[in-house]
Coordinates of C-alpha atoms (C1' of nucleotides) in Angstrom, one line a residue:
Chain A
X213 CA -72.3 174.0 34.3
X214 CA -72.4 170.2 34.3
X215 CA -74.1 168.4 36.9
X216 CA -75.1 164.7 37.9
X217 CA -77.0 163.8 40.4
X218 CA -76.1 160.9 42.8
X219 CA -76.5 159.1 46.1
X220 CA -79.6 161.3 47.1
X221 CA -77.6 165.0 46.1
X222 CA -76.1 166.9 43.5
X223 CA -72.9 167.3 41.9
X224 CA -72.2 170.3 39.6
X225 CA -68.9 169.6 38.0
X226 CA -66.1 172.6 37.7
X227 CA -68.7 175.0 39.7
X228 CA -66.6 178.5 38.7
X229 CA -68.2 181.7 40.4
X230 CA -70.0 179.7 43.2
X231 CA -68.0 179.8 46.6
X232 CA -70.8 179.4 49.0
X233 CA -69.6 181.6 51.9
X234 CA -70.1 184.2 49.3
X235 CA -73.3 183.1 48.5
X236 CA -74.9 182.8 51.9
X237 CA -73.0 185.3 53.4
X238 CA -73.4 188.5 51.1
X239 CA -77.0 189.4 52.7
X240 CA -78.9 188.4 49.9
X241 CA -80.9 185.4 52.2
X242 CA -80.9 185.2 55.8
X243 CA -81.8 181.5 56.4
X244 CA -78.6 179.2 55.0
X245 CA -76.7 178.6 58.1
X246 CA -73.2 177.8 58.3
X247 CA -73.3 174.2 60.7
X248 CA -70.0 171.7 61.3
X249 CA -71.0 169.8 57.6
X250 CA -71.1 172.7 55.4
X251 CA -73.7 175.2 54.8
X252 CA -77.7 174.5 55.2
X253 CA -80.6 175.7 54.3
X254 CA -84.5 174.9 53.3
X255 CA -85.5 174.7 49.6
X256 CA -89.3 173.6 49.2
X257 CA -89.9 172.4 53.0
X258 CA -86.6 170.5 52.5
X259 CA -83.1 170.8 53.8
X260 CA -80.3 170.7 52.2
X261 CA -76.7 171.2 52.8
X262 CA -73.8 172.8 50.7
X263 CA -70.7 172.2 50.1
X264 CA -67.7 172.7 48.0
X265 CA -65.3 169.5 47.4
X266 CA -62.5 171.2 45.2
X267 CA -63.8 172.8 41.8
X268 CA -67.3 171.0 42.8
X269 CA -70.0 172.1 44.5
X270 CA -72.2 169.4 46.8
X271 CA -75.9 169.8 47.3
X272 CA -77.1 166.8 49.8
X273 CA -80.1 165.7 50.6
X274 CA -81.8 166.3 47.0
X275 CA -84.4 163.7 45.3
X276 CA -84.0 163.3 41.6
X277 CA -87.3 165.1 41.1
X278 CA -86.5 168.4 42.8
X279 CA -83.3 168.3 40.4
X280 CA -84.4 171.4 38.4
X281 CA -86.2 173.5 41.7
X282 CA -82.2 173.0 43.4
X283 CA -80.9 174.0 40.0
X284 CA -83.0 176.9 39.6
X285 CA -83.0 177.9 42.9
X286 CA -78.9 178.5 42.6
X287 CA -79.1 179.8 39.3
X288 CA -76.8 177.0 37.8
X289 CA -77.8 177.8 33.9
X290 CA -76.7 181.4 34.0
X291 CA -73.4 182.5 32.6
X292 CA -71.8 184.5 35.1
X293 CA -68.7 185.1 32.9
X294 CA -70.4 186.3 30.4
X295 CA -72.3 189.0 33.3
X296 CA -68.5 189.5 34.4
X297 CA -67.1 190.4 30.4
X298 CA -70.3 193.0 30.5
X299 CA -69.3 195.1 33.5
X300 CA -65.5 195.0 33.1
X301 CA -65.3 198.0 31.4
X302 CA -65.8 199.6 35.1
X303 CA -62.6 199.1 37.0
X304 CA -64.3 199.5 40.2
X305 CA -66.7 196.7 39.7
X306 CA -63.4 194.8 38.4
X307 CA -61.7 195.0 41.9
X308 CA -65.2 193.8 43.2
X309 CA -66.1 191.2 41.1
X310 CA -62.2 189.8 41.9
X311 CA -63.2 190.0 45.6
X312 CA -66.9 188.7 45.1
X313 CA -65.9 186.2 42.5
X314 CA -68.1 183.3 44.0
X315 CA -71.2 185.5 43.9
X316 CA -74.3 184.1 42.3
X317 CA -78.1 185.4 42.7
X318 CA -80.4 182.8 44.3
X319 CA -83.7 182.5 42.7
X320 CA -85.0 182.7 46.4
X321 CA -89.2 181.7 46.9
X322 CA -91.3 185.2 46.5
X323 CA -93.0 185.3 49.4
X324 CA -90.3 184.6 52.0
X325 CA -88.4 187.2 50.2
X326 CA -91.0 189.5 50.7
X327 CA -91.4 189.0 54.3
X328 CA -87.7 188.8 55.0
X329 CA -87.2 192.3 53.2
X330 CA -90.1 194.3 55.0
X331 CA -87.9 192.8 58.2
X332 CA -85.3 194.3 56.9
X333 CA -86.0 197.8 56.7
X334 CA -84.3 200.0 59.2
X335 CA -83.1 196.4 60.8
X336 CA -79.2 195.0 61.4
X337 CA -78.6 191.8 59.3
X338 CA -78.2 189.6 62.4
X339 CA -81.4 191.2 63.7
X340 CA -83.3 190.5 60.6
X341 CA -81.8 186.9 60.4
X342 CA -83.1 186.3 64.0
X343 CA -86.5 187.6 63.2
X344 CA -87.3 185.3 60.2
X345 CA -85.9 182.5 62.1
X346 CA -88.6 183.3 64.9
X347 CA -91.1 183.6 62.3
X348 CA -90.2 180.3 60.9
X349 CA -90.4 178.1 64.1
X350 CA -93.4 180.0 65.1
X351 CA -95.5 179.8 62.2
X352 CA -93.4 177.1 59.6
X353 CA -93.6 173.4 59.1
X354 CA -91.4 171.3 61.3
X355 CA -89.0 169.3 59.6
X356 CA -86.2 167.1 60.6
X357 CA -82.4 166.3 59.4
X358 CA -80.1 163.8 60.5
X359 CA -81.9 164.1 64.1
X360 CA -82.3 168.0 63.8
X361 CA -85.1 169.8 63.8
X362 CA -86.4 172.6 61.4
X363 CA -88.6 174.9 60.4
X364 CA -89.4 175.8 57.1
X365 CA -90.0 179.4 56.4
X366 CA -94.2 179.9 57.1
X367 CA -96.6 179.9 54.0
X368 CA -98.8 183.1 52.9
X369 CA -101.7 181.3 54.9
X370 CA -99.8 180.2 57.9
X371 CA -98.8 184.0 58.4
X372 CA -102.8 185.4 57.4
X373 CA -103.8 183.8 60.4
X374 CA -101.8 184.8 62.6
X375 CA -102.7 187.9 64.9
X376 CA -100.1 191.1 65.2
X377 CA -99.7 191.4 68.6
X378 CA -98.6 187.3 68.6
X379 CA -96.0 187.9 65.6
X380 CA -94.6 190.3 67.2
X381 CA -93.4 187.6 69.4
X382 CA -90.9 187.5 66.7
X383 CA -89.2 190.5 68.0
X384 CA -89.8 192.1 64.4
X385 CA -91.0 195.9 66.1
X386 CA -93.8 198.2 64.1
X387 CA -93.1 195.6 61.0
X388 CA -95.8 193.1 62.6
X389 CA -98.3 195.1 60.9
X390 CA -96.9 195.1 57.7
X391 CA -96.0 191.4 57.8
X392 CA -99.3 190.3 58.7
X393 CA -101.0 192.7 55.6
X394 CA -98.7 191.3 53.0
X395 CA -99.5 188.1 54.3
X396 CA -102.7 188.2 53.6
X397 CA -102.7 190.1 50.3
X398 CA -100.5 187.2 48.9
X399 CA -103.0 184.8 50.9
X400 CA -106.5 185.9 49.6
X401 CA -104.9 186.5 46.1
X402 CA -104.8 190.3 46.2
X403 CA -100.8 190.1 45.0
X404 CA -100.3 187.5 43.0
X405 CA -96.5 187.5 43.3
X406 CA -95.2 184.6 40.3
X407 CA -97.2 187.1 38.1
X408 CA -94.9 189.8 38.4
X409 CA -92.1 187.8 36.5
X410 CA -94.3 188.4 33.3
X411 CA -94.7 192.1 33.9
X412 CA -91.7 194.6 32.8
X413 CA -89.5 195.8 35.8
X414 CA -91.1 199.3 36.6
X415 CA -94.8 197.8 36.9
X416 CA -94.0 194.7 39.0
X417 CA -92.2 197.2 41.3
X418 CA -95.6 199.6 41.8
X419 CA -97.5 196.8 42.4
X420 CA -95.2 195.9 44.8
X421 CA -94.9 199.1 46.1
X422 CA -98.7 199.0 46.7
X423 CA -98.4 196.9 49.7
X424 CA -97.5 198.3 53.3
X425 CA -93.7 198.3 54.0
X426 CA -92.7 197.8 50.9
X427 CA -90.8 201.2 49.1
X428 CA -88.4 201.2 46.7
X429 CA -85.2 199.7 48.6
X430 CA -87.4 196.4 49.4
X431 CA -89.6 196.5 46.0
X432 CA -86.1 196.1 44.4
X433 CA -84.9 193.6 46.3
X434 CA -87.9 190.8 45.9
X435 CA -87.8 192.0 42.2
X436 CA -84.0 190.9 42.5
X437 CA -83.5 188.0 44.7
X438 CA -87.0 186.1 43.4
X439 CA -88.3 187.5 40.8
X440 CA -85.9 187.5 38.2
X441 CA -85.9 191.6 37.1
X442 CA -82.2 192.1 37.2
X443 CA -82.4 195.7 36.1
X444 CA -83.2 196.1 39.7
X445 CA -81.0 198.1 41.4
X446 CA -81.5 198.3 45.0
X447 CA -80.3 201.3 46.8
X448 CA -79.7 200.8 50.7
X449 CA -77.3 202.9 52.9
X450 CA -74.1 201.0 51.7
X451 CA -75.0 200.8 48.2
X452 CA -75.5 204.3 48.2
X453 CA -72.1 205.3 49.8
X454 CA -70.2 203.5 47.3
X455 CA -72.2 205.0 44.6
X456 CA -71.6 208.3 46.3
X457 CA -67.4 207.7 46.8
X458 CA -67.0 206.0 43.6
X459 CA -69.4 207.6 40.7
X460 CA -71.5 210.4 41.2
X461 CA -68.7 212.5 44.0
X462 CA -72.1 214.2 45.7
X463 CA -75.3 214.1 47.7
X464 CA -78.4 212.6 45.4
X465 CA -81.5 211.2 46.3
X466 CA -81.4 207.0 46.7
X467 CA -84.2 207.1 43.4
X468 CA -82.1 209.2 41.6
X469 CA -78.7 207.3 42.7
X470 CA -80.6 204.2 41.5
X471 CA -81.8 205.9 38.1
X472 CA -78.0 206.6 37.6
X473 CA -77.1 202.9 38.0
X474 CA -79.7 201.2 36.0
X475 CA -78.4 204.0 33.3
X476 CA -74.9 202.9 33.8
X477 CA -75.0 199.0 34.5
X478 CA -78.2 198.8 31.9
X479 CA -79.7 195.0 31.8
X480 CA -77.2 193.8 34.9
X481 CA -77.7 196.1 37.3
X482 CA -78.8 194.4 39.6
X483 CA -75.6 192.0 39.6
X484 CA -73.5 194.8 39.8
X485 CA -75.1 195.5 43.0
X486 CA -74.9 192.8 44.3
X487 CA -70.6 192.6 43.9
X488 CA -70.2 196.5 45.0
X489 CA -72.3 195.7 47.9
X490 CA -70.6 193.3 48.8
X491 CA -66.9 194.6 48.2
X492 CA -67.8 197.7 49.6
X493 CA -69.4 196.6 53.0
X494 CA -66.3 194.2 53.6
X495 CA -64.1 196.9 52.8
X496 CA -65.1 200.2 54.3
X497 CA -61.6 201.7 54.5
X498 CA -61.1 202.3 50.2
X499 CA -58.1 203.3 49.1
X500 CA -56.8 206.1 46.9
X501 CA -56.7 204.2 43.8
X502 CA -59.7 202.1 44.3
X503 CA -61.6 205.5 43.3
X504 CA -60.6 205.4 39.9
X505 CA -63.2 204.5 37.5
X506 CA -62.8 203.9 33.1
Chain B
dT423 C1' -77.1 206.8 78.1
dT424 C1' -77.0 207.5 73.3
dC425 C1' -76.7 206.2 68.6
dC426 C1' -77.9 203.6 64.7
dA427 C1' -79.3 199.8 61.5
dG428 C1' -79.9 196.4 53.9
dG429 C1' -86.3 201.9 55.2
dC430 C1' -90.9 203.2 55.3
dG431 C1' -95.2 205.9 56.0
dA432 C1' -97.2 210.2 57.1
dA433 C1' -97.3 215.0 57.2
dG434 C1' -96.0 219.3 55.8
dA435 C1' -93.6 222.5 52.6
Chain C
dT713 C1' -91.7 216.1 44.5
dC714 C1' -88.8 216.7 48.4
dT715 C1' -87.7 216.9 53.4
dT716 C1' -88.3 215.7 58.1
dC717 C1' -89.6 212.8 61.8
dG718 C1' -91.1 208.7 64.5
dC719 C1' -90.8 204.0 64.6
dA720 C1' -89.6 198.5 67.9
dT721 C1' -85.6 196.3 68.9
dG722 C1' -81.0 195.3 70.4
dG723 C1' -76.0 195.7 70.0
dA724 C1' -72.0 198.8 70.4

DNA sequence: TTCCAGGCGAAGA
DNA sequence: TCTTCGCATGGA
């Protein structure tokens, strides 16, 4: 996509598949808030605010140096048709990639990932979106906007320090023990998370999987929403229900359910997730005919 | 009150 | 390898 950058933000021209309601709404980040000026969130201790103006996309507050972190961080180089002409052979995924046609992975920053997705497990969304937000004023750097305050989300160190018994000030439950290990494994260099980009998909997700509170469900998901692996296929309760209704028609474990999508949806998996998901959850009552698959 | 949520770890079979 | 159960919290 084209792009210029001007007056202190971005442009990117003729922005197809990127309707940010989609985007911050599908349950892939929990921090992008939707205010009265369009859509804001905290890249690199800094905020910045979405919005679309016609075919373009908006990205304020933006120095020209951070130009390719903002571009990377919402994926703008990837060709999301060419994902689309891939899995369009599958008339399910057709109906949801209609409905979810403004979808786009964020490259999201590995460790808030991490900590966001050990929240998540066994957790509502608004729950879990309340929790890192506590997390983030407690233990994040102030910041300030157009006479607002911040917080960005805490570093590995910030979080290593702290004791359980005050995180769970955050309201995050039996995960303040998990939080506050990962923390410090990422801290004192024990996971060394940007690493796992250069490893293939089933090793990064072991050593993942190594660290307390992390299974397979929130493995996948860093893998997927920061770390690039896109054969990741995470399996949570809705995923697998679809999965169930529309593919495999009977009970299977979630590793097996995943095995079968990585098998079908090969090298994209993970995007096709990411539309079912969210066609599915905003559209619990299928019909007849949207169970019939190519 | 009771149930359940973008699961996970531990224990037992 | 698979199944079952408990888990903090809070909304329905």
């Amino acid at each position: 996509m084209k792009y210029e950058w001007k007056d202190n933000g971005l442009i990117i021209e003729q922005a197809d598949n990127f309707e940010p309601a989609q985007v911050f709404d599908c349950g892939q980040c929990f921090r992008w808030v939707h205010e009265e000026d369009g859509y804001t969130g905290i890249i690199d201790d800094r905020v910045v605010k979405v919005n679309k103006r016609g075919e373009d996309i908006l990205i304020e507050n933006v120095p020209k140096e951070m130009t390719d972190d903002v571009l990377h961080y919402f994926d703008i180089d990837r060709n999301y048709n060419g994902i689309k002409e891939e899995l369009r052979s599958d008339a399910y995924l057709r109906k949801a990639m209609e409905y979810g046609n403004g979808l786009r992975i964020l490259n999201q920053e590995p460790f808030e990932c991490l900590i966001s997705y050990i929240v998540s497990a066994n957790n509502r969304i608004p729950q879990i979106k309340r929790v890192v937000d506590n997390l983030s004023s407690m233990y994040g750097k102030q910041t300030e906007h157009r006479g607002k305050v911040y917080y960005a989300f805490p570093t590995p160190n910030a979080l290593a320090d702290a004791q359980v018994c005050d995180v769970q000030n955050s309201r995050c439950g039996f995960r303040a023990d998990y939080i506050c290990d990962a923390a410090k494994r990422v801290a004192w260099g024990d996971l060394d998370l940007d690493s796992l980009r250069e490893r293939d998909y089933l090793t990064a997700k072991a050593e993942l999987m190594k660290v307390k509170g992390i299974g397979p469900k929130v493995a996948d998901c860093i893998l997927l929403y920061s770390l690039q692996k896109y054969e990741a296929f995470p399996v949570d309760v809705w995923v697998n229900r679809v999965m169930t209704d529309i593919y495999i028609h009977q009970k299977m474990s979630l590793k097996r359910v995943g095995e079968f999508a990585r098998d079908r949806f090969g090298r994209s998996a993970g995007f096709a997730q990411l539309y079912l998901f969210y066609y599915y959850r905003n559209n619990r009552g299928i019909t007849e005919d949207d169970g019939s698959i190519d």
